Amino acid sequence: MLKVGVIGCGGMGRDHIKRLVERTQGATVTAVADMVDQLLDQGVAIAGSGCKKFKNADDLINCPDVDAVFIVTPGFAHKDALLSAIRAGKRIFCEKPLCTTAEDCLEVINAEVKSGKHLIQLGFMRRYDKGYLQIKEAIKSGEYGAPLIVHCTHRNPLVPDSYTTEMAVHDTAIHEIDVIHWLVDDDFVSAQVLFPRVTGAAAAHLKDPQIMLLRTKSGICVDDEVFVNCKFGYDINCEVVCEDGALKMAQPSYPDVRKGAKVATMIDTDCFVRFHDAYDAEVQGWVSDAAAGVINGPTAWDGYLAAITADALVRAQKSGAIEEIKPAQEKPAFYN
Ligand code: ISE
């Protein structure tokens, strides 16, 4: 049994505790941590009364009853917890983003490489979604030729007033940034952002929707419509146009309902439902791989590549220009 400690008992943290307790084989939650008493108690209530509770992440990381840690705090707190868990030699599952700056990502990468152990898996759950996996397989088969264009939409029904124009990149498009890089197996080299007419449903400070454009080394062009106040649902689409065919991602299957001279089918309304099975699969994979001490999911290096791509998109939001994406260092052989 892998003894897991979960740092962060907010919405996502509690969702992961529930998943580990109820639907993951080979893991048990032995400790939880949160600075906020109320959240800590909610975490313990899901994990079970035998679980230890800590106000401080370091105390959880260094607890002998914890073999592996889940980092589900807000992004700005990831770096310290990551470095501390690497020092303790503990296996890590870290929710996206790895860190909030590319520089901090490199510090974490260098610490992991120096430790000589593959410890970090990053929570980019879309790589475990059945729809994306089917497209990945189709591209890999070679039957459709090389990918040329990728069309994506990332629509949320609504966001809180605290959501900013930059968060459309760091919080939302970050999923396409990672999953498309993985799908087409190519690195991004440039980024641009277009601002269409703003919806009346957005808060006054927020530019919504946005169209994010990315180009890869081999020339594949990606367009991502990010529309976070679309009102109608949590709607994720992806179509890869290849030399000899176009691959459109399947949607979750719900029945067509005929009523009142109309045919209707359901659209999910949040990421927890839309990616329920993908979250379960990524966490089960991380637990199952622990015995062999390997990381088969997204690595810290993937987190760094996502961070430099996101930074270029944020620069592009401000400059209106095409911004270059270039890693500050080569990929360490450790991650090959
Ligand atoms: C949120 O943090 C997520 O990760 C969701 O998947 C995304 O759709 C949403 O826009 C983000 O705010």
XYZ file of C-alpha atoms and ligand atoms in Angstrom:
348
model
C 0.000 0.000 0.000
C 1.345 3.413 -0.992
C 0.878 5.770 1.971
C -0.143 9.111 0.466
C -0.205 12.539 2.125
C -2.350 15.200 0.460
C -1.307 18.859 0.786
C -4.249 21.175 0.089
C -7.854 20.331 0.973
C -9.679 22.792 -1.286
C -12.130 21.580 -3.958
C -9.544 19.795 -6.109
C -7.693 18.416 -3.060
C -10.879 16.915 -1.612
C -11.737 15.454 -5.013
C -8.332 13.716 -5.082
C -8.676 12.480 -1.467
C -12.046 10.936 -2.336
C -10.571 9.369 -5.479
C -7.600 7.919 -3.554
C -9.844 6.582 -0.800
C -12.725 5.245 -2.872
C -11.511 4.445 -6.374
C -7.734 3.898 -6.382
C -6.192 0.489 -5.796
C -2.960 0.182 -3.852
C -3.092 3.557 -2.044
C -4.219 4.822 1.317
C -4.401 8.435 2.537
C -2.411 8.581 5.783
C -2.137 12.374 6.155
C -3.654 15.608 4.942
C -2.494 19.217 5.321
C -4.082 22.639 4.960
C -3.523 26.021 6.592
C -7.275 26.552 6.914
C -8.823 24.572 9.809
C -12.202 24.176 8.158
C -10.689 22.734 4.958
C -8.387 20.479 6.968
C -11.368 19.037 8.843
C -13.221 18.485 5.574
C -10.157 16.636 4.202
C -9.940 14.414 7.296
C -13.660 13.691 7.119
C -13.148 12.168 3.630
C -9.822 10.454 4.373
C -11.040 8.797 7.588
C -10.363 9.378 11.271
C -7.068 7.427 11.296
C -5.427 9.979 9.049
C -2.941 12.483 10.496
C -3.542 16.197 10.004
C -1.005 18.972 9.574
C -1.204 22.749 9.202
C 2.196 22.815 7.550
C 3.235 21.118 4.282
C 6.790 20.365 5.463
C 5.562 18.446 8.505
C 3.405 16.250 6.274
C 6.229 15.700 3.774
C 8.622 14.587 6.503
C 6.108 12.417 8.344
C 7.352 8.774 8.396
C 3.797 7.605 7.664
C 3.907 9.301 4.264
C 5.620 7.561 1.297
C 4.324 9.880 -1.402
C 2.757 13.335 -1.584
C -0.007 14.985 -3.531
C 0.455 18.755 -3.992
C -2.917 20.386 -4.551
C -2.286 23.853 -3.118
C -2.584 27.044 -5.191
C 0.203 27.239 -7.817
C 2.308 29.837 -5.951
C 2.869 27.349 -3.101
C 4.016 24.460 -5.330
C 7.723 25.288 -5.549
C 8.521 25.083 -1.827
C 6.540 21.868 -1.387
C 8.160 20.316 -4.493
C 11.690 21.151 -3.337
C 10.983 19.866 0.162
C 9.494 16.579 -1.149
C 12.480 16.101 -3.495
C 14.839 16.611 -0.519
C 12.848 13.977 1.394
C 13.053 11.628 -1.644
C 9.259 11.213 -1.742
C 7.212 10.399 -4.820
C 5.157 13.413 -5.928
C 1.925 14.043 -7.772
C 1.631 17.802 -8.408
C -1.478 19.446 -9.818
C -0.882 21.881 -12.683
C 0.926 24.261 -12.919
C 4.314 22.894 -11.861
C 5.268 26.409 -10.658
C 4.030 29.863 -11.552
C 7.223 30.986 -13.320
C 9.443 29.212 -15.832
C 12.466 30.069 -13.680
C 10.960 28.259 -10.674
C 10.139 25.257 -12.900
C 13.836 25.027 -13.853
C 14.868 25.150 -10.203
C 12.578 22.190 -9.483
C 13.810 20.321 -12.570
C 17.442 20.813 -11.567
C 16.679 19.562 -8.044
C 14.913 16.455 -9.396
C 17.752 15.698 -11.823
C 20.296 16.145 -9.020
C 18.350 13.735 -6.801
C 18.826 11.103 -9.526
C 15.273 9.793 -8.958
C 12.188 10.222 -11.121
C 9.820 11.633 -8.524
C 7.415 14.132 -10.098
C 4.268 13.490 -12.112
C 2.286 16.541 -13.177
C -1.515 16.623 -13.170
C -2.255 17.124 -16.854
C -5.211 14.743 -16.825
C -6.275 15.188 -20.421
C -3.555 12.776 -21.586
C -5.660 10.063 -19.874
C -8.953 11.016 -21.508
C -10.323 8.378 -23.859
C -11.107 10.871 -26.629
C -7.579 12.304 -26.765
C -6.046 8.821 -26.470
C -8.029 7.665 -29.504
C -6.732 10.602 -31.552
C -3.169 9.973 -30.360
C -3.445 6.348 -31.521
C -4.880 7.417 -34.890
C -2.021 9.881 -35.494
C 0.545 7.286 -34.432
C -0.904 4.705 -36.833
C 0.353 6.865 -39.730
C -2.829 6.073 -41.693
C -3.829 9.745 -41.955
C -0.425 11.241 -42.726
C 1.172 14.142 -40.887
C -0.909 16.514 -38.718
C -1.154 20.004 -40.251
C -3.708 21.982 -38.222
C -5.342 21.511 -34.813
C -8.630 23.268 -33.971
C -9.546 23.397 -30.291
C -12.279 24.926 -28.189
C -12.093 25.256 -24.419
C -15.391 26.615 -23.152
C -16.498 27.015 -19.539
C -20.072 28.019 -18.664
C -18.864 30.821 -16.369
C -15.945 31.931 -14.203
C -15.808 33.921 -10.936
C -15.089 37.667 -10.995
C -11.577 36.964 -9.694
C -10.683 35.247 -13.022
C -8.372 37.458 -15.101
C -7.450 37.776 -18.789
C -4.066 36.121 -18.058
C -5.760 33.188 -16.337
C -7.294 32.299 -19.700
C -3.734 31.201 -20.506
C -2.298 29.938 -17.185
C -5.428 28.262 -15.873
C -7.421 27.310 -18.925
C -5.451 27.073 -22.213
C -2.635 25.398 -20.260
C -4.535 22.131 -20.838
C -4.429 22.471 -24.640
C -0.804 23.632 -24.409
C 0.158 20.329 -22.800
C -2.210 17.918 -24.492
C -1.622 19.164 -28.049
C 2.169 19.138 -27.579
C 1.792 15.501 -26.448
C -0.709 14.598 -29.203
C 1.381 15.792 -32.126
C 4.720 15.140 -30.384
C 6.198 18.466 -31.426
C 7.399 21.559 -29.540
C 5.830 24.992 -29.849
C 7.969 27.778 -31.302
C 5.646 30.801 -31.423
C 2.451 32.220 -29.949
C -0.106 34.869 -30.782
C -3.442 35.947 -29.253
C -6.459 37.514 -30.965
C -9.209 39.267 -29.028
C -12.639 39.056 -30.668
C -15.586 41.200 -29.556
C -16.037 40.766 -25.792
C -19.108 38.953 -24.477
C -21.524 40.937 -22.300
C -21.392 38.015 -19.827
C -17.746 38.690 -18.848
C -16.679 40.825 -15.865
C -15.620 44.343 -16.939
C -11.883 43.617 -16.551
C -11.928 40.304 -18.489
C -11.303 39.876 -22.201
C -13.430 36.875 -23.131
C -13.383 35.053 -25.547
C -9.808 34.832 -26.828
C -8.245 32.969 -29.745
C -4.804 31.593 -29.006
C -2.595 30.619 -31.906
C 0.463 28.384 -31.610
C 2.917 27.090 -34.192
C 5.130 24.030 -33.738
C 8.677 23.387 -34.929
C 7.426 21.330 -37.891
C 4.884 24.057 -38.788
C 1.640 22.634 -37.340
C -0.759 25.511 -36.546
C -3.021 25.278 -33.494
C -5.995 27.543 -32.850
C -7.614 27.434 -29.430
C -10.848 29.275 -28.720
C -10.914 29.978 -24.988
C -14.385 31.161 -23.979
C -14.969 30.984 -20.249
C -18.405 32.608 -20.006
C -20.075 30.704 -22.831
C -23.061 29.976 -20.542
C -24.132 26.739 -22.247
C -21.732 24.175 -20.743
C -18.227 22.800 -20.263
C -17.460 22.152 -23.902
C -14.094 20.774 -24.993
C -13.404 20.018 -28.647
C -10.383 19.044 -30.678
C -9.944 18.288 -34.360
C -6.623 17.347 -35.918
C -6.499 17.970 -39.658
C -3.964 15.644 -41.294
C -2.673 15.144 -44.828
C -5.115 12.329 -45.453
C -8.015 12.707 -43.055
C -9.394 14.806 -40.208
C -9.645 13.372 -36.682
C -12.364 14.871 -34.512
C -12.374 13.938 -30.847
C -15.372 11.913 -29.642
C -17.605 13.548 -27.044
C -18.739 11.823 -23.828
C -21.721 9.701 -24.796
C -25.151 10.742 -23.613
C -28.453 9.694 -25.179
C -30.245 11.791 -27.783
C -33.531 12.727 -26.178
C -36.512 13.419 -28.401
C -39.133 15.673 -26.842
C -41.368 18.532 -27.975
C -40.308 18.249 -31.637
C -36.623 18.572 -30.692
C -33.635 16.244 -30.350
C -31.277 17.125 -27.484
C -28.109 15.647 -26.009
C -26.348 16.646 -22.808
C -23.168 18.690 -22.421
C -21.213 18.445 -19.156
C -21.036 21.538 -16.987
C -17.652 21.203 -15.251
C -14.242 19.586 -15.573
C -14.770 17.183 -12.662
C -17.574 15.429 -14.552
C -16.107 15.839 -18.064
C -12.716 14.434 -17.049
C -13.864 12.172 -14.183
C -12.426 8.999 -15.742
C -9.241 10.745 -16.887
C -8.539 11.983 -13.324
C -9.092 8.459 -11.993
C -6.797 6.916 -14.619
C -3.937 9.400 -14.066
C -3.962 8.857 -10.310
C -4.229 5.072 -10.621
C -1.288 5.136 -13.052
C 0.830 7.184 -10.636
C 0.053 4.767 -7.778
C 0.589 1.627 -9.867
C 3.946 2.901 -11.189
C 5.237 3.608 -7.667
C 6.469 0.063 -7.047
C 8.770 0.293 -10.088
C 9.804 3.858 -9.145
C 9.009 5.186 -12.604
C 6.976 8.141 -13.877
C 5.007 7.331 -17.022
C 2.802 10.440 -16.900
C 3.650 14.082 -17.637
C 6.990 15.088 -16.088
C 8.427 18.256 -14.600
C 10.000 18.950 -18.011
C 6.499 18.913 -19.557
C 5.541 21.405 -16.852
C 8.432 23.649 -17.877
C 7.532 23.501 -21.582
C 3.927 24.386 -20.701
C 5.164 27.298 -18.559
C 7.324 28.862 -21.314
C 4.480 28.460 -23.821
C 2.032 30.089 -21.401
C 4.485 32.933 -20.753
C 4.765 33.578 -24.508
C 0.965 33.660 -24.834
C 0.707 36.166 -21.976
C 3.378 38.318 -23.662
C 1.372 38.031 -26.884
C -1.827 39.136 -25.103
C -0.003 42.350 -24.179
C 2.050 42.990 -27.322
C -0.429 41.853 -29.981
C 2.624 40.434 -31.766
C 3.852 36.910 -32.516
C 6.062 35.906 -29.580
C 8.873 33.364 -29.704
C 8.911 30.285 -27.452
C 12.394 29.088 -26.592
C 13.562 26.921 -23.660
C 16.390 28.519 -21.635
C 18.167 25.184 -21.484
C 18.264 21.840 -23.340
C 16.056 19.009 -22.152
C 18.104 17.055 -19.583
C 18.822 13.489 -20.780
C 17.263 12.388 -17.460
C 13.799 13.038 -18.980
C 14.328 11.061 -22.209
C -9.597 25.186 -14.190
O -8.512 25.475 -13.318
C -9.318 23.900 -14.917
O -8.305 23.274 -14.792
C -10.365 23.533 -15.895
O -10.079 22.319 -16.529
C -10.504 24.648 -16.929
O -11.515 24.327 -17.846
C -10.824 25.970 -16.232
O -10.905 27.003 -17.185
C -9.766 26.311 -15.208
O -10.110 27.504 -14.548
